Coordinates of C-alpha atoms and ligand atoms in Angstrom, one line a residue:
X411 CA -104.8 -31.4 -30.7
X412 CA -106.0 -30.5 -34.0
X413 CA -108.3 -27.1 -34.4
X414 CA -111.6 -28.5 -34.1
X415 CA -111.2 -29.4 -30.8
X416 CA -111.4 -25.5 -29.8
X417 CA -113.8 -24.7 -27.3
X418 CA -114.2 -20.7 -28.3
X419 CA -113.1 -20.0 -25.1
X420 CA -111.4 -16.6 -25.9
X421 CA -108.0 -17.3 -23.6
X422 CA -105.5 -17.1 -26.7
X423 CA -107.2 -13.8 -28.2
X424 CA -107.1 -12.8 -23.9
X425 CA -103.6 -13.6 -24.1
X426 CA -102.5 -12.0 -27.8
X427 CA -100.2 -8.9 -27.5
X428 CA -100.6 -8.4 -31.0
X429 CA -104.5 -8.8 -31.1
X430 CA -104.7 -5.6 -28.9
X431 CA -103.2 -3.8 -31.7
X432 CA -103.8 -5.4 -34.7
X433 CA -106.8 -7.5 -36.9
X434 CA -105.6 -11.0 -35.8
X435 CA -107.8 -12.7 -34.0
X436 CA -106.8 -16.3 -33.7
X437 CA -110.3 -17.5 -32.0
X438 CA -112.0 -15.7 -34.6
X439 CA -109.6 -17.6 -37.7
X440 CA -110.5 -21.0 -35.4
X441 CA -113.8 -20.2 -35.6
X442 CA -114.1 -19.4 -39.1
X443 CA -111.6 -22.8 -39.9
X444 CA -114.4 -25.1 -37.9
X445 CA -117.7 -23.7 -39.2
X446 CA -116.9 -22.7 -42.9
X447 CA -113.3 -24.3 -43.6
X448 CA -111.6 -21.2 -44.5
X449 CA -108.2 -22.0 -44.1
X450 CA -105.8 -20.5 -41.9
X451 CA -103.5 -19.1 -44.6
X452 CA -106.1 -17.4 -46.2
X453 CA -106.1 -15.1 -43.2
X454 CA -103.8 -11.7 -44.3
X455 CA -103.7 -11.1 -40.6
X456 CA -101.7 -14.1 -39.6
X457 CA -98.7 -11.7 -40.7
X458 CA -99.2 -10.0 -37.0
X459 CA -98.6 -12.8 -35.4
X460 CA -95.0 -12.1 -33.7
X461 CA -94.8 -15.6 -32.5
X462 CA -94.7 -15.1 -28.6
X463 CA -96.2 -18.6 -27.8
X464 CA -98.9 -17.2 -25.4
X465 CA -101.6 -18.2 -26.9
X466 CA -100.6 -21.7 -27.5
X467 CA -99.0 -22.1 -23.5
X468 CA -102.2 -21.1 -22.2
X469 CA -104.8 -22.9 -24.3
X470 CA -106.9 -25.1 -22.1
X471 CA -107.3 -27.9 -25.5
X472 CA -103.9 -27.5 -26.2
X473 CA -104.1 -26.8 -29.5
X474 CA -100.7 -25.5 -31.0
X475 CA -101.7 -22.1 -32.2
X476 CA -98.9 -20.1 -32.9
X477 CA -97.4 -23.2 -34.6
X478 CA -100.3 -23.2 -37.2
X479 CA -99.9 -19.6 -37.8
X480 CA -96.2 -20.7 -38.5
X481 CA -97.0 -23.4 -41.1
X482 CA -99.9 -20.9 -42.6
X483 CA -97.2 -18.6 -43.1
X484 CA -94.2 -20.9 -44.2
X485 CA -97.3 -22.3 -46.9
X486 CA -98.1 -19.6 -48.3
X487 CA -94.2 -18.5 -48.9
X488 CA -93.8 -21.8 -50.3
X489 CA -96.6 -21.0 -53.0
X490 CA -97.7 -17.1 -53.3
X491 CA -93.9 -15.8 -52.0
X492 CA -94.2 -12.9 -49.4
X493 CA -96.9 -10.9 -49.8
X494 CA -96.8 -7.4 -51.2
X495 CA -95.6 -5.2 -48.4
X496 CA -93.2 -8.0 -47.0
X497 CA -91.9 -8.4 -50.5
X498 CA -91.7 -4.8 -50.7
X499 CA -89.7 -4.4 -47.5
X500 CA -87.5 -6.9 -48.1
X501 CA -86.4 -5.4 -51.7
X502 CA -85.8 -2.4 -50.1
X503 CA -83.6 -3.7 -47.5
X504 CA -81.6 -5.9 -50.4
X505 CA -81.2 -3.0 -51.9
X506 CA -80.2 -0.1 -49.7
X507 CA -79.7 -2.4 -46.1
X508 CA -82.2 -0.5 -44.6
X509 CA -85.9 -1.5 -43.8
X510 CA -87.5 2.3 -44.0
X511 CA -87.1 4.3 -47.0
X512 CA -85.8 7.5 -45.6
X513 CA -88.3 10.2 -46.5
X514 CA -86.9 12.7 -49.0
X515 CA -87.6 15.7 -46.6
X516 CA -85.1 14.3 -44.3
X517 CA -82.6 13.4 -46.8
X518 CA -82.5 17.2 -48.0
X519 CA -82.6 18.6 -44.4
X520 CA -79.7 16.3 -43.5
X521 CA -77.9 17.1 -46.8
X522 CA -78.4 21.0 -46.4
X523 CA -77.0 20.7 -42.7
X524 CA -74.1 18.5 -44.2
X525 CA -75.2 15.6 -42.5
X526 CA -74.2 12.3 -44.3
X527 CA -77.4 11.0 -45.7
X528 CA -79.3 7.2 -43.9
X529 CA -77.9 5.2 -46.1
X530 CA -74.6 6.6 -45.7
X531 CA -74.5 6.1 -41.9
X532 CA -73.6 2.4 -42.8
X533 CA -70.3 1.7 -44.5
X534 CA -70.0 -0.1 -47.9
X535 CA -69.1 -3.3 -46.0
X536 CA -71.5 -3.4 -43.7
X537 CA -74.3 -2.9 -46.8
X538 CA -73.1 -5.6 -48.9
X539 CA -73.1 -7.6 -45.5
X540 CA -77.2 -7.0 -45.3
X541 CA -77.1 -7.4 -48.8
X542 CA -75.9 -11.0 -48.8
X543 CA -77.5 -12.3 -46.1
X544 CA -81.0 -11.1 -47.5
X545 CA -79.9 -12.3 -50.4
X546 CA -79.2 -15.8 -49.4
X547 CA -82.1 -16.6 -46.8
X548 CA -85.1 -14.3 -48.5
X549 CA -83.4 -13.6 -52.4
X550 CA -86.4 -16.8 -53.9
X551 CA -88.9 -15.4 -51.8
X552 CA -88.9 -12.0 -52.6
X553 CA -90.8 -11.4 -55.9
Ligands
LIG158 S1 -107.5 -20.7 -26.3 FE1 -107.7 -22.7 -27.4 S2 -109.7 -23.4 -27.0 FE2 -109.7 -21.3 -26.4 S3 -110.5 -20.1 -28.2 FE3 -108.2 -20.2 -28.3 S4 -107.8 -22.0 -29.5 FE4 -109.9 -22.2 -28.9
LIG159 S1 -98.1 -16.4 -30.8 FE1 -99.0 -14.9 -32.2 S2 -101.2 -15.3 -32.1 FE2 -100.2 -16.3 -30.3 S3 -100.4 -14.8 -28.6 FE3 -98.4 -14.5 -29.6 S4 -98.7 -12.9 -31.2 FE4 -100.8 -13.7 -30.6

């Protein structure tokens, strides 16, 4: 079932964990698709999307939601790279093998209590093991 079969029914918005506590709004990116052809990976809020399926199991048209958020997002990799924040995150964790800077208050505290700093808490090994891995699957990606 392709998107403009959509009924605006509401039941995978209803359904969306993430819409509760995010922008993304997949009736409302349907919506928009069908009456003004804004395309789907145009939508910065697709990014919220953590895939659950519920919205595409419970669709009454059947129309395979989550799987267009999926090919959005895989699309606009393929041509932009991640965006900003993603990219940034994924440096970072290249980088230092950790997702969350640790905030320089904390690194002092910790150093001053002679506490071995975040990054620290991670041998060498396991590091470059991050490293590698981000390296391989997300190294053309991240710009
Ligand atoms: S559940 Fe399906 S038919 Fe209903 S608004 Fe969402 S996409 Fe449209
Ligand atoms: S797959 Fe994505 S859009 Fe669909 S319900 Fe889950 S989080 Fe929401």
């Amino acid at each position: 079932m392709n998107l403009n079969s959509c009924i605006q029914c509401g039941t995978c918005i209803a359904s969306c964990p993430s819409g509760r506590i995010t922008a993304l709004n997949t009736r409302r990116i349907i919506a928009d698709f069908i009456s003004s052809g804004k395309k789907v990976e145009e939508r910065d809020e697709i990014w919220f999307c953590v895939t659950c399926y519920a919205c595409q199991e419970r669709c009454p048209r059947g129309i395979e939601i989550t799987d267009t958020l999926i090919e959005a997002r895989r699309t606009l990799v393929k041509n932009k790279g991640l965006p900003g924040r993603l990219s940034n995150a994924f440096t970072f964790l290249m980088n230092k093998a950790a997702l969350v800077p640790a905030r320089e208050e904390h690194v002092e505290l910790r150093r001053k209590l002679g506490l071995p700093i975040y990054h620290a808490q991670f041998d060498e090994k396991a590091r470059e093991e991050v490293r590698r891995i981000v390296e391989k699957h997300l190294g053309s990606v991240v710009r």
